[in-house]
mmCIF file of N, CA and C in Angstrom:
data_model
loop_
_atom_site.group_PDB
_atom_site.id
_atom_site.type_symbol
_atom_site.label_atom_id
_atom_site.label_comp_id
_atom_site.label_asym_id
_atom_site.label_seq_id
_atom_site.Cartn_x
_atom_site.Cartn_y
_atom_site.Cartn_z
ATOM 1 N N MET A 219 61.608 185.412 104.514
ATOM 2 C CA MET A 219 60.740 184.464 103.833
ATOM 3 C C MET A 219 61.586 183.276 103.380
ATOM 4 N N PRO A 220 61.178 182.063 103.746
ATOM 5 C CA PRO A 220 61.940 180.887 103.314
ATOM 6 C C PRO A 220 62.038 180.811 101.789
ATOM 7 N N PHE A 221 63.120 180.233 101.320
ATOM 8 C CA PHE A 221 63.387 180.161 99.885
ATOM 9 C C PHE A 221 62.263 179.493 99.100
ATOM 10 N N TYR A 222 61.717 178.370 99.599
ATOM 11 C CA TYR A 222 60.704 177.653 98.827
ATOM 12 C C TYR A 222 59.436 178.483 98.647
ATOM 13 N N ILE A 223 59.075 179.305 99.630
ATOM 14 C CA ILE A 223 57.903 180.174 99.464
ATOM 15 C C ILE A 223 58.191 181.240 98.417
ATOM 16 N N LEU A 224 59.363 181.821 98.486
ATOM 17 C CA LEU A 224 59.756 182.810 97.494
ATOM 18 C C LEU A 224 59.774 182.185 96.097
ATOM 19 N N PHE A 225 60.274 180.953 95.983
ATOM 20 C CA PHE A 225 60.303 180.247 94.704
ATOM 21 C C PHE A 225 58.892 180.096 94.139
ATOM 22 N N VAL A 226 57.943 179.693 94.977
ATOM 23 C CA VAL A 226 56.559 179.520 94.517
ATOM 24 C C VAL A 226 56.001 180.830 94.005
ATOM 25 N N TRP A 227 56.191 181.902 94.752
ATOM 26 C CA TRP A 227 55.640 183.194 94.346
ATOM 27 C C TRP A 227 56.304 183.760 93.091
ATOM 28 N N LEU A 228 57.592 183.563 92.942
ATOM 29 C CA LEU A 228 58.293 184.156 91.808
ATOM 30 C C LEU A 228 58.314 183.291 90.557
ATOM 31 N N VAL A 229 58.239 181.974 90.704
ATOM 32 C CA VAL A 229 58.375 181.094 89.552
ATOM 33 C C VAL A 229 57.101 180.315 89.253
ATOM 34 N N VAL A 230 56.584 179.612 90.219
ATOM 35 C CA VAL A 230 55.462 178.715 89.968
ATOM 36 C C VAL A 230 54.177 179.467 89.643
ATOM 37 N N LEU A 231 53.841 180.489 90.420
ATOM 38 C CA LEU A 231 52.583 181.198 90.167
ATOM 39 C C LEU A 231 52.530 181.843 88.791
ATOM 40 N N PRO A 232 53.557 182.563 88.346
ATOM 41 C CA PRO A 232 53.478 183.115 86.995
ATOM 42 C C PRO A 232 53.356 182.033 85.926
ATOM 43 N N LEU A 233 53.967 180.873 86.131
ATOM 44 C CA LEU A 233 53.893 179.805 85.142
ATOM 45 C C LEU A 233 52.537 179.115 85.136
ATOM 46 N N SER A 234 51.771 179.251 86.211
ATOM 47 C CA SER A 234 50.488 178.564 86.289
ATOM 48 C C SER A 234 49.459 179.171 85.362
ATOM 49 N N GLY A 235 49.694 180.379 84.876
ATOM 50 C CA GLY A 235 48.784 180.978 83.910
ATOM 51 C C GLY A 235 47.584 181.648 84.529
ATOM 52 N N CYS A 236 47.454 181.644 85.841
ATOM 53 C CA CYS A 236 46.326 182.330 86.451
ATOM 54 C C CYS A 236 46.674 182.712 87.879
ATOM 55 N N SER A 237 46.097 183.796 88.305
ATOM 56 C CA SER A 237 46.398 184.272 89.646
ATOM 57 C C SER A 237 45.534 183.555 90.673
ATOM 58 N N LEU A 238 45.804 183.839 91.933
ATOM 59 C CA LEU A 238 45.007 183.255 93.000
ATOM 60 C C LEU A 238 43.676 183.976 93.160
ATOM 61 N N LYS A 239 43.507 185.115 92.522
ATOM 62 C CA LYS A 239 42.266 185.864 92.618
ATOM 63 C C LYS A 239 41.302 185.420 91.519
ATOM 64 N N LEU A 240 40.027 185.438 91.861
ATOM 65 C CA LEU A 240 38.983 185.138 90.888
ATOM 66 C C LEU A 240 38.347 186.444 90.440
ATOM 67 N N PRO A 241 37.802 186.478 89.209
ATOM 68 C CA PRO A 241 37.057 187.677 88.831
ATOM 69 C C PRO A 241 35.855 187.827 89.746
ATOM 70 N N GLY A 242 35.376 189.041 89.904
ATOM 71 C CA GLY A 242 34.152 189.260 90.671
ATOM 72 C C GLY A 242 32.951 188.778 89.875
ATOM 73 N N PRO A 243 31.804 188.661 90.543
ATOM 74 C CA PRO A 243 30.589 188.270 89.822
ATOM 75 C C PRO A 243 30.272 189.286 88.719
ATOM 76 N N THR A 244 29.727 188.805 87.617
ATOM 77 C CA THR A 244 29.376 189.662 86.487
ATOM 78 C C THR A 244 27.992 190.260 86.712
ATOM 79 N N PRO A 245 27.862 191.584 86.635
ATOM 80 C CA PRO A 245 26.533 192.181 86.735
ATOM 81 C C PRO A 245 25.664 191.748 85.550
ATOM 82 N N GLU A 246 24.369 191.639 85.766
ATOM 83 C CA GLU A 246 23.467 191.196 84.705
ATOM 84 C C GLU A 246 23.589 192.060 83.452
ATOM 85 N N GLY A 247 23.805 193.352 83.620
ATOM 86 C CA GLY A 247 23.927 194.258 82.481
ATOM 87 C C GLY A 247 25.169 194.027 81.638
ATOM 88 N N ASP A 248 26.162 193.322 82.166
ATOM 89 C CA ASP A 248 27.403 193.034 81.438
ATOM 90 C C ASP A 248 27.440 191.624 80.873
ATOM 91 N N ARG A 249 26.361 190.869 81.020
ATOM 92 C CA ARG A 249 26.376 189.471 80.562
ATOM 93 C C ARG A 249 26.354 189.407 79.040
ATOM 94 N N ASP A 250 26.974 188.355 78.516
ATOM 95 C CA ASP A 250 27.059 188.156 77.069
ATOM 96 C C ASP A 250 25.717 187.645 76.531
ATOM 97 N N LEU A 251 25.159 188.365 75.576
ATOM 98 C CA LEU A 251 23.901 187.948 74.948
ATOM 99 C C LEU A 251 24.095 187.595 73.479
ATOM 100 N N THR A 252 25.355 187.521 73.023
ATOM 101 C CA THR A 252 25.627 187.216 71.614
ATOM 102 C C THR A 252 25.623 185.726 71.326
ATOM 103 N N GLY A 253 25.720 184.907 72.364
ATOM 104 C CA GLY A 253 25.819 183.459 72.182
ATOM 105 C C GLY A 253 27.238 182.978 71.972
ATOM 106 N N LYS A 254 28.201 183.898 71.997
ATOM 107 C CA LYS A 254 29.602 183.547 71.762
ATOM 108 C C LYS A 254 30.102 182.460 72.714
ATOM 109 N N PHE A 255 29.649 182.476 73.966
ATOM 110 C CA PHE A 255 30.139 181.533 74.964
ATOM 111 C C PHE A 255 29.145 180.422 75.275
ATOM 112 N N ASP A 256 28.006 180.403 74.588
ATOM 113 C CA ASP A 256 27.010 179.364 74.847
ATOM 114 C C ASP A 256 27.561 177.994 74.492
ATOM 115 N N GLY A 257 27.249 177.004 75.309
ATOM 116 C CA GLY A 257 27.704 175.633 75.081
ATOM 117 C C GLY A 257 28.198 175.022 76.380
ATOM 118 N N LYS A 258 28.823 173.880 76.259
ATOM 119 C CA LYS A 258 29.346 173.156 77.419
ATOM 120 C C LYS A 258 30.854 173.358 77.480
ATOM 121 N N TRP A 259 31.362 173.642 78.681
ATOM 122 C CA TRP A 259 32.772 173.908 78.907
ATOM 123 C C TRP A 259 33.320 172.949 79.956
ATOM 124 N N ALA A 260 34.496 172.391 79.703
ATOM 125 C CA ALA A 260 35.181 171.543 80.677
ATOM 126 C C ALA A 260 36.157 172.416 81.455
ATOM 127 N N LEU A 261 36.106 172.309 82.774
ATOM 128 C CA LEU A 261 37.011 173.018 83.672
ATOM 129 C C LEU A 261 37.896 171.941 84.292
ATOM 130 N N GLU A 262 39.125 171.809 83.778
ATOM 131 C CA GLU A 262 39.982 170.685 84.162
ATOM 132 C C GLU A 262 41.207 171.143 84.948
ATOM 133 N N SER A 263 41.541 170.386 85.982
ATOM 134 C CA SER A 263 42.676 170.677 86.844
ATOM 135 C C SER A 263 43.974 170.664 86.046
ATOM 136 N N ASN A 264 44.813 171.706 86.258
ATOM 137 C CA ASN A 264 46.125 171.680 85.616
ATOM 138 C C ASN A 264 47.260 172.097 86.543
ATOM 139 N N THR A 265 46.969 172.817 87.643
ATOM 140 C CA THR A 265 48.004 173.261 88.567
ATOM 141 C C THR A 265 47.431 173.333 89.963
ATOM 142 N N ARG A 266 48.102 172.719 90.919
ATOM 143 C CA ARG A 266 47.668 172.808 92.319
ATOM 144 C C ARG A 266 48.612 173.745 93.050
ATOM 145 N N ILE A 267 48.019 174.647 93.796
ATOM 146 C CA ILE A 267 48.816 175.617 94.547
ATOM 147 C C ILE A 267 48.676 175.305 96.029
ATOM 148 N N GLY A 268 49.780 175.254 96.732
ATOM 149 C CA GLY A 268 49.741 175.030 98.171
ATOM 150 C C GLY A 268 49.460 173.583 98.531
ATOM 151 N N ASN A 269 48.906 173.391 99.705
ATOM 152 C CA ASN A 269 48.656 172.063 100.253
ATOM 153 C C ASN A 269 47.279 171.569 99.805
ATOM 154 N N CYS A 270 47.103 171.324 98.533
ATOM 155 C CA CYS A 270 45.795 170.946 97.994
ATOM 156 C C CYS A 270 45.749 169.443 97.777
ATOM 157 N N LYS A 271 45.057 168.771 98.672
ATOM 158 C CA LYS A 271 44.943 167.319 98.571
ATOM 159 C C LYS A 271 43.568 166.903 98.047
ATOM 160 N N ASP A 272 42.744 167.866 97.657
ATOM 161 C CA ASP A 272 41.420 167.549 97.121
ATOM 162 C C ASP A 272 41.589 166.767 95.824
ATOM 163 N N ASN A 273 40.668 165.849 95.550
ATOM 164 C CA ASN A 273 40.785 165.011 94.357
ATOM 165 C C ASN A 273 40.077 165.606 93.141
ATOM 166 N N PHE A 274 39.876 166.921 93.122
ATOM 167 C CA PHE A 274 39.209 167.571 92.001
ATOM 168 C C PHE A 274 39.962 167.289 90.693
ATOM 169 N N LYS A 275 39.244 166.846 89.693
ATOM 170 C CA LYS A 275 39.829 166.604 88.361
ATOM 171 C C LYS A 275 39.159 167.484 87.305
ATOM 172 N N ARG A 276 37.796 167.534 87.351
ATOM 173 C CA ARG A 276 37.082 168.207 86.273
ATOM 174 C C ARG A 276 35.660 168.550 86.736
ATOM 175 N N ALA A 277 35.158 169.640 86.209
ATOM 176 C CA ALA A 277 33.753 170.012 86.364
ATOM 177 C C ALA A 277 33.305 170.530 85.005
ATOM 178 N N TYR A 278 32.020 170.582 84.818
ATOM 179 C CA TYR A 278 31.481 171.103 83.556
ATOM 180 C C TYR A 278 30.603 172.306 83.832
ATOM 181 N N MET A 279 30.689 173.281 82.941
ATOM 182 C CA MET A 279 29.854 174.471 83.018
ATOM 183 C C MET A 279 29.046 174.557 81.739
ATOM 184 N N ASP A 280 27.734 174.678 81.891
ATOM 185 C CA ASP A 280 26.845 174.906 80.754
ATOM 186 C C ASP A 280 26.521 176.388 80.702
ATOM 187 N N VAL A 281 26.664 176.988 79.511
ATOM 188 C CA VAL A 281 26.363 178.405 79.336
ATOM 189 C C VAL A 281 25.234 178.531 78.322
ATOM 190 N N THR A 282 24.178 179.232 78.713
ATOM 191 C CA THR A 282 23.034 179.498 77.840
ATOM 192 C C THR A 282 22.629 180.952 78.023
ATOM 193 N N ASN A 283 22.602 181.704 76.933
ATOM 194 C CA ASN A 283 22.226 183.126 76.983
ATOM 195 C C ASN A 283 23.021 183.915 78.018
ATOM 196 N N GLY A 284 24.303 183.620 78.128
ATOM 197 C CA GLY A 284 25.166 184.353 79.041
ATOM 198 C C GLY A 284 25.029 183.972 80.503
ATOM 199 N N VAL A 285 24.351 182.861 80.778
ATOM 200 C CA VAL A 285 24.227 182.375 82.149
ATOM 201 C C VAL A 285 24.989 181.061 82.251
ATOM 202 N N GLY A 286 25.980 181.018 83.146
ATOM 203 C CA GLY A 286 26.759 179.808 83.362
ATOM 204 C C GLY A 286 26.202 179.042 84.544
ATOM 205 N N LYS A 287 26.194 177.711 84.433
ATOM 206 C CA LYS A 287 25.728 176.863 85.523
ATOM 207 C C LYS A 287 26.711 175.714 85.709
ATOM 208 N N ILE A 288 27.119 175.500 86.950
ATOM 209 C CA ILE A 288 28.003 174.395 87.297
ATOM 210 C C ILE A 288 27.271 173.514 88.295
ATOM 211 N N GLY A 289 27.154 172.244 87.988
ATOM 212 C CA GLY A 289 26.584 171.273 88.911
ATOM 213 C C GLY A 289 25.075 171.343 89.054
ATOM 214 N N PRO A 290 24.555 170.408 89.795
ATOM 215 C CA PRO A 290 23.105 170.288 89.954
ATOM 216 C C PRO A 290 22.562 171.079 91.136
ATOM 217 N N ASN A 291 23.243 172.138 91.554
ATOM 218 C CA ASN A 291 22.884 172.824 92.783
ATOM 219 C C ASN A 291 21.916 173.985 92.609
ATOM 220 N N GLY A 292 21.255 174.087 91.471
ATOM 221 C CA GLY A 292 20.239 175.113 91.295
ATOM 222 C C GLY A 292 20.797 176.514 91.195
ATOM 223 N N PRO A 293 20.010 177.506 91.622
ATOM 224 C CA PRO A 293 20.367 178.914 91.422
ATOM 225 C C PRO A 293 21.704 179.326 92.027
ATOM 226 N N SER A 294 22.117 178.721 93.166
ATOM 227 C CA SER A 294 23.362 179.152 93.785
ATOM 228 C C SER A 294 24.589 178.651 93.040
ATOM 229 N N GLY A 295 24.409 177.784 92.042
ATOM 230 C CA GLY A 295 25.504 177.321 91.208
ATOM 231 C C GLY A 295 25.497 177.986 89.843
ATOM 232 N N THR A 296 24.857 179.151 89.744
ATOM 233 C CA THR A 296 24.764 179.854 88.469
ATOM 234 C C THR A 296 25.193 181.307 88.636
ATOM 235 N N ASP A 297 25.655 181.887 87.537
ATOM 236 C CA ASP A 297 25.939 183.320 87.490
ATOM 237 C C ASP A 297 26.168 183.707 86.036
ATOM 238 N N TYR A 298 26.349 184.976 85.799
ATOM 239 C CA TYR A 298 26.498 185.481 84.435
ATOM 240 C C TYR A 298 27.922 185.356 83.918
ATOM 241 N N VAL A 299 28.043 185.184 82.598
ATOM 242 C CA VAL A 299 29.320 185.219 81.895
ATOM 243 C C VAL A 299 29.365 186.568 81.186
ATOM 244 N N SER A 300 30.465 187.299 81.343
ATOM 245 C CA SER A 300 30.558 188.651 80.778
ATOM 246 C C SER A 300 30.797 188.624 79.278
ATOM 247 N N THR A 301 30.686 189.782 78.670
ATOM 248 C CA THR A 301 30.930 189.918 77.231
ATOM 249 C C THR A 301 32.385 189.639 76.876
ATOM 250 N N THR A 302 33.289 189.700 77.864
ATOM 251 C CA THR A 302 34.709 189.404 77.617
ATOM 252 C C THR A 302 35.078 187.976 78.020
ATOM 253 N N GLY A 303 34.098 187.198 78.498
ATOM 254 C CA GLY A 303 34.356 185.802 78.852
ATOM 255 C C GLY A 303 34.644 185.546 80.304
ATOM 256 N N ASP A 304 34.654 186.601 81.143
ATOM 257 C CA ASP A 304 34.885 186.404 82.574
ATOM 258 C C ASP A 304 33.693 185.690 83.206
ATOM 259 N N PHE A 305 33.978 184.805 84.163
ATOM 260 C CA PHE A 305 32.915 184.162 84.919
ATOM 261 C C PHE A 305 33.358 183.949 86.345
ATOM 262 N N ARG A 306 32.394 183.904 87.255
ATOM 263 C CA ARG A 306 32.631 183.611 88.670
ATOM 264 C C ARG A 306 31.368 182.925 89.177
ATOM 265 N N ILE A 307 31.493 181.660 89.534
ATOM 266 C CA ILE A 307 30.343 180.895 90.008
ATOM 267 C C ILE A 307 30.719 180.226 91.324
ATOM 268 N N ASP A 308 29.922 180.511 92.349
ATOM 269 C CA ASP A 308 30.120 179.899 93.654
ATOM 270 C C ASP A 308 29.125 178.753 93.803
ATOM 271 N N VAL A 309 29.631 177.578 94.119
ATOM 272 C CA VAL A 309 28.784 176.390 94.298
ATOM 273 C C VAL A 309 28.764 176.072 95.790
ATOM 274 N N PRO A 310 27.579 175.910 96.370
ATOM 275 C CA PRO A 310 27.483 175.705 97.824
ATOM 276 C C PRO A 310 27.997 174.341 98.264
ATOM 277 N N ASP A 311 27.904 174.098 99.567
ATOM 278 C CA ASP A 311 28.360 172.834 100.162
ATOM 279 C C ASP A 311 27.848 171.626 99.393
ATOM 280 N N ASN A 312 28.715 170.638 99.256
ATOM 281 C CA ASN A 312 28.293 169.373 98.660
ATOM 282 C C ASN A 312 28.379 168.288 99.725
ATOM 283 N N TYR A 313 28.284 167.050 99.310
ATOM 284 C CA TYR A 313 28.256 165.953 100.268
ATOM 285 C C TYR A 313 29.515 165.842 101.111
ATOM 286 N N ARG A 314 30.639 166.411 100.641
ATOM 287 C CA ARG A 314 31.876 166.365 101.422
ATOM 288 C C ARG A 314 32.040 167.613 102.277
ATOM 289 N N LYS A 315 31.027 168.436 102.316
ATOM 290 C CA LYS A 315 31.050 169.668 103.107
ATOM 291 C C LYS A 315 32.108 170.649 102.635
ATOM 292 N N THR A 316 32.205 170.819 101.343
ATOM 293 C CA THR A 316 33.102 171.828 100.790
ATOM 294 C C THR A 316 32.288 172.784 99.941
ATOM 295 N N ARG A 317 32.807 173.994 99.803
ATOM 296 C CA ARG A 317 32.244 174.950 98.856
ATOM 297 C C ARG A 317 33.308 175.185 97.799
ATOM 298 N N ARG A 318 32.874 175.369 96.575
ATOM 299 C CA ARG A 318 33.822 175.621 95.496
ATOM 300 C C ARG A 318 33.501 176.947 94.837
ATOM 301 N N LYS A 319 34.540 177.713 94.589
ATOM 302 C CA LYS A 319 34.403 178.997 93.917
ATOM 303 C C LYS A 319 35.176 178.900 92.614
ATOM 304 N N TYR A 320 34.450 178.906 91.506
ATOM 305 C CA TYR A 320 35.053 178.791 90.182
ATOM 306 C C TYR A 320 35.119 180.174 89.550
ATOM 307 N N GLY A 321 36.191 180.427 88.808
ATOM 308 C CA GLY A 321 36.284 181.686 88.090
ATOM 309 C C GLY A 321 37.341 181.600 87.016
ATOM 310 N N GLY A 322 37.273 182.520 86.066
ATOM 311 C CA GLY A 322 38.267 182.548 85.010
ATOM 312 C C GLY A 322 37.779 183.323 83.815
ATOM 313 N N ASN A 323 38.378 182.997 82.676
ATOM 314 C CA ASN A 323 38.024 183.663 81.431
ATOM 315 C C ASN A 323 37.943 182.627 80.316
ATOM 316 N N LEU A 324 36.794 182.555 79.671
ATOM 317 C CA LEU A 324 36.572 181.562 78.612
ATOM 318 C C LEU A 324 37.413 181.855 77.381
ATOM 319 N N ASP A 325 37.587 183.133 77.027
ATOM 320 C CA ASP A 325 38.425 183.493 75.871
ATOM 321 C C ASP A 325 39.882 183.090 76.075
ATOM 322 N N GLU A 326 40.365 183.212 77.300
ATOM 323 C CA GLU A 326 41.771 182.908 77.599
ATOM 324 C C GLU A 326 41.989 181.445 77.985
ATOM 325 N N SER A 327 40.898 180.676 78.102
ATOM 326 C CA SER A 327 40.960 179.242 78.444
ATOM 327 C C SER A 327 41.641 178.979 79.776
ATOM 328 N N THR A 328 41.539 179.926 80.710
ATOM 329 C CA THR A 328 42.150 179.751 82.023
ATOM 330 C C THR A 328 41.132 180.005 83.124
ATOM 331 N N GLY A 329 41.417 179.424 84.262
ATOM 332 C CA GLY A 329 40.554 179.651 85.406
ATOM 333 C C GLY A 329 41.168 179.098 86.660
ATOM 334 N N ARG A 330 40.380 179.102 87.718
ATOM 335 C CA ARG A 330 40.825 178.631 89.007
ATOM 336 C C ARG A 330 39.597 178.196 89.782
ATOM 337 N N VAL A 331 39.763 177.152 90.590
ATOM 338 C CA VAL A 331 38.741 176.776 91.562
ATOM 339 C C VAL A 331 39.383 176.877 92.933
ATOM 340 N N ILE A 332 38.706 177.580 93.816
ATOM 341 C CA ILE A 332 39.140 177.659 95.202
ATOM 342 C C ILE A 332 38.192 176.776 95.994
ATOM 343 N N ILE A 333 38.756 175.832 96.711
ATOM 344 C CA ILE A 333 37.960 174.875 97.467
ATOM 345 C C ILE A 333 38.033 175.279 98.936
ATOM 346 N N VAL A 334 36.878 175.557 99.495
ATOM 347 C CA VAL A 334 36.784 175.997 100.876
ATOM 348 C C VAL A 334 36.257 174.831 101.688
ATOM 349 N N PHE A 335 37.093 174.276 102.545
ATOM 350 C CA PHE A 335 36.723 173.101 103.323
ATOM 351 C C PHE A 335 35.929 173.491 104.566
ATOM 352 N N ALA A 336 35.175 172.528 105.085
ATOM 353 C CA ALA A 336 34.454 172.718 106.341
ATOM 354 C C ALA A 336 35.454 172.864 107.481
ATOM 355 N N ALA A 337 34.973 173.239 108.629
ATOM 356 C CA ALA A 337 35.846 173.532 109.768
ATOM 357 C C ALA A 337 36.718 172.352 110.199
ATOM 358 N N ASP A 338 36.307 171.122 109.887
ATOM 359 C CA ASP A 338 37.096 169.980 110.331
ATOM 360 C C ASP A 338 38.297 169.691 109.438
ATOM 361 N N ARG A 339 38.432 170.402 108.330
ATOM 362 C CA ARG A 339 39.579 170.222 107.441
ATOM 363 C C ARG A 339 40.643 171.263 107.766
ATOM 364 N N VAL A 340 41.857 170.961 107.440
ATOM 365 C CA VAL A 340 42.976 171.813 107.836
ATOM 366 C C VAL A 340 43.040 173.119 107.050
ATOM 367 N N SER A 341 42.995 173.059 105.712
ATOM 368 C CA SER A 341 43.188 174.288 104.951
ATOM 369 C C SER A 341 42.418 174.256 103.646
ATOM 370 N N ASP A 342 42.157 175.430 103.137
ATOM 371 C CA ASP A 342 41.535 175.568 101.826
ATOM 372 C C ASP A 342 42.620 175.382 100.777
ATOM 373 N N CYS A 343 42.215 175.204 99.532
ATOM 374 C CA CYS A 343 43.231 175.080 98.497
ATOM 375 C C CYS A 343 42.745 175.701 97.196
ATOM 376 N N SER A 344 43.649 175.862 96.275
ATOM 377 C CA SER A 344 43.384 176.497 94.993
ATOM 378 C C SER A 344 43.968 175.631 93.881
ATOM 379 N N ILE A 345 43.184 175.433 92.829
ATOM 380 C CA ILE A 345 43.611 174.604 91.710
ATOM 381 C C ILE A 345 43.446 175.400 90.417
ATOM 382 N N GLY A 346 44.527 175.504 89.636
ATOM 383 C CA GLY A 346 44.456 176.152 88.333
ATOM 384 C C GLY A 346 43.677 175.280 87.368
ATOM 385 N N LEU A 347 42.951 175.918 86.445
ATOM 386 C CA LEU A 347 42.102 175.194 85.505
ATOM 387 C C LEU A 347 42.447 175.513 84.061
ATOM 388 N N SER A 348 42.349 174.493 83.220
ATOM 389 C CA SER A 348 42.277 174.693 81.778
ATOM 390 C C SER A 348 40.800 174.697 81.446
ATOM 391 N N VAL A 349 40.362 175.666 80.683
ATOM 392 C CA VAL A 349 38.943 175.820 80.376
ATOM 393 C C VAL A 349 38.777 175.685 78.869
ATOM 394 N N ASN A 350 38.030 174.646 78.447
ATOM 395 C CA ASN A 350 37.868 174.377 77.017
ATOM 396 C C ASN A 350 36.426 174.020 76.681
ATOM 397 N N ARG A 351 35.959 174.510 75.537
ATOM 398 C CA ARG A 351 34.622 174.190 75.060
ATOM 399 C C ARG A 351 34.608 172.722 74.611
ATOM 400 N N VAL A 352 33.566 171.990 75.019
ATOM 401 C CA VAL A 352 33.465 170.596 74.624
ATOM 402 C C VAL A 352 32.365 170.358 73.589
ATOM 403 N N ASN A 353 31.559 171.370 73.301
ATOM 404 C CA ASN A 353 30.607 171.266 72.183
ATOM 405 C C ASN A 353 30.261 172.620 71.651
#
């Protein structure tokens, strides 16, 4: 394994504060109904992993009654937030023909977006997120 790849795996990834894996979708029975996570959350870029040339800077997630929603894409841009703050929301293709998979933990203020490009793009990429309540 070339040194720079080993360096990324041993040094950069642990420092990024989040792994390349996203939490799985939250079952409805595990969704938070206390209102602890209700409100608007900013999901802001803080670490790019690999060859990520996407211009992603920020997205917002609205949480109401344990249901998180990202973007104007209707039901496919929504999913449940767990009682521990875990979330996983897949947003379908947008005008640039990409799909985004958001996930993380609201209590830990960390997350990740994986951007899946259409077939005409070279590679997918992953961006670490800072997750903070904005209201």
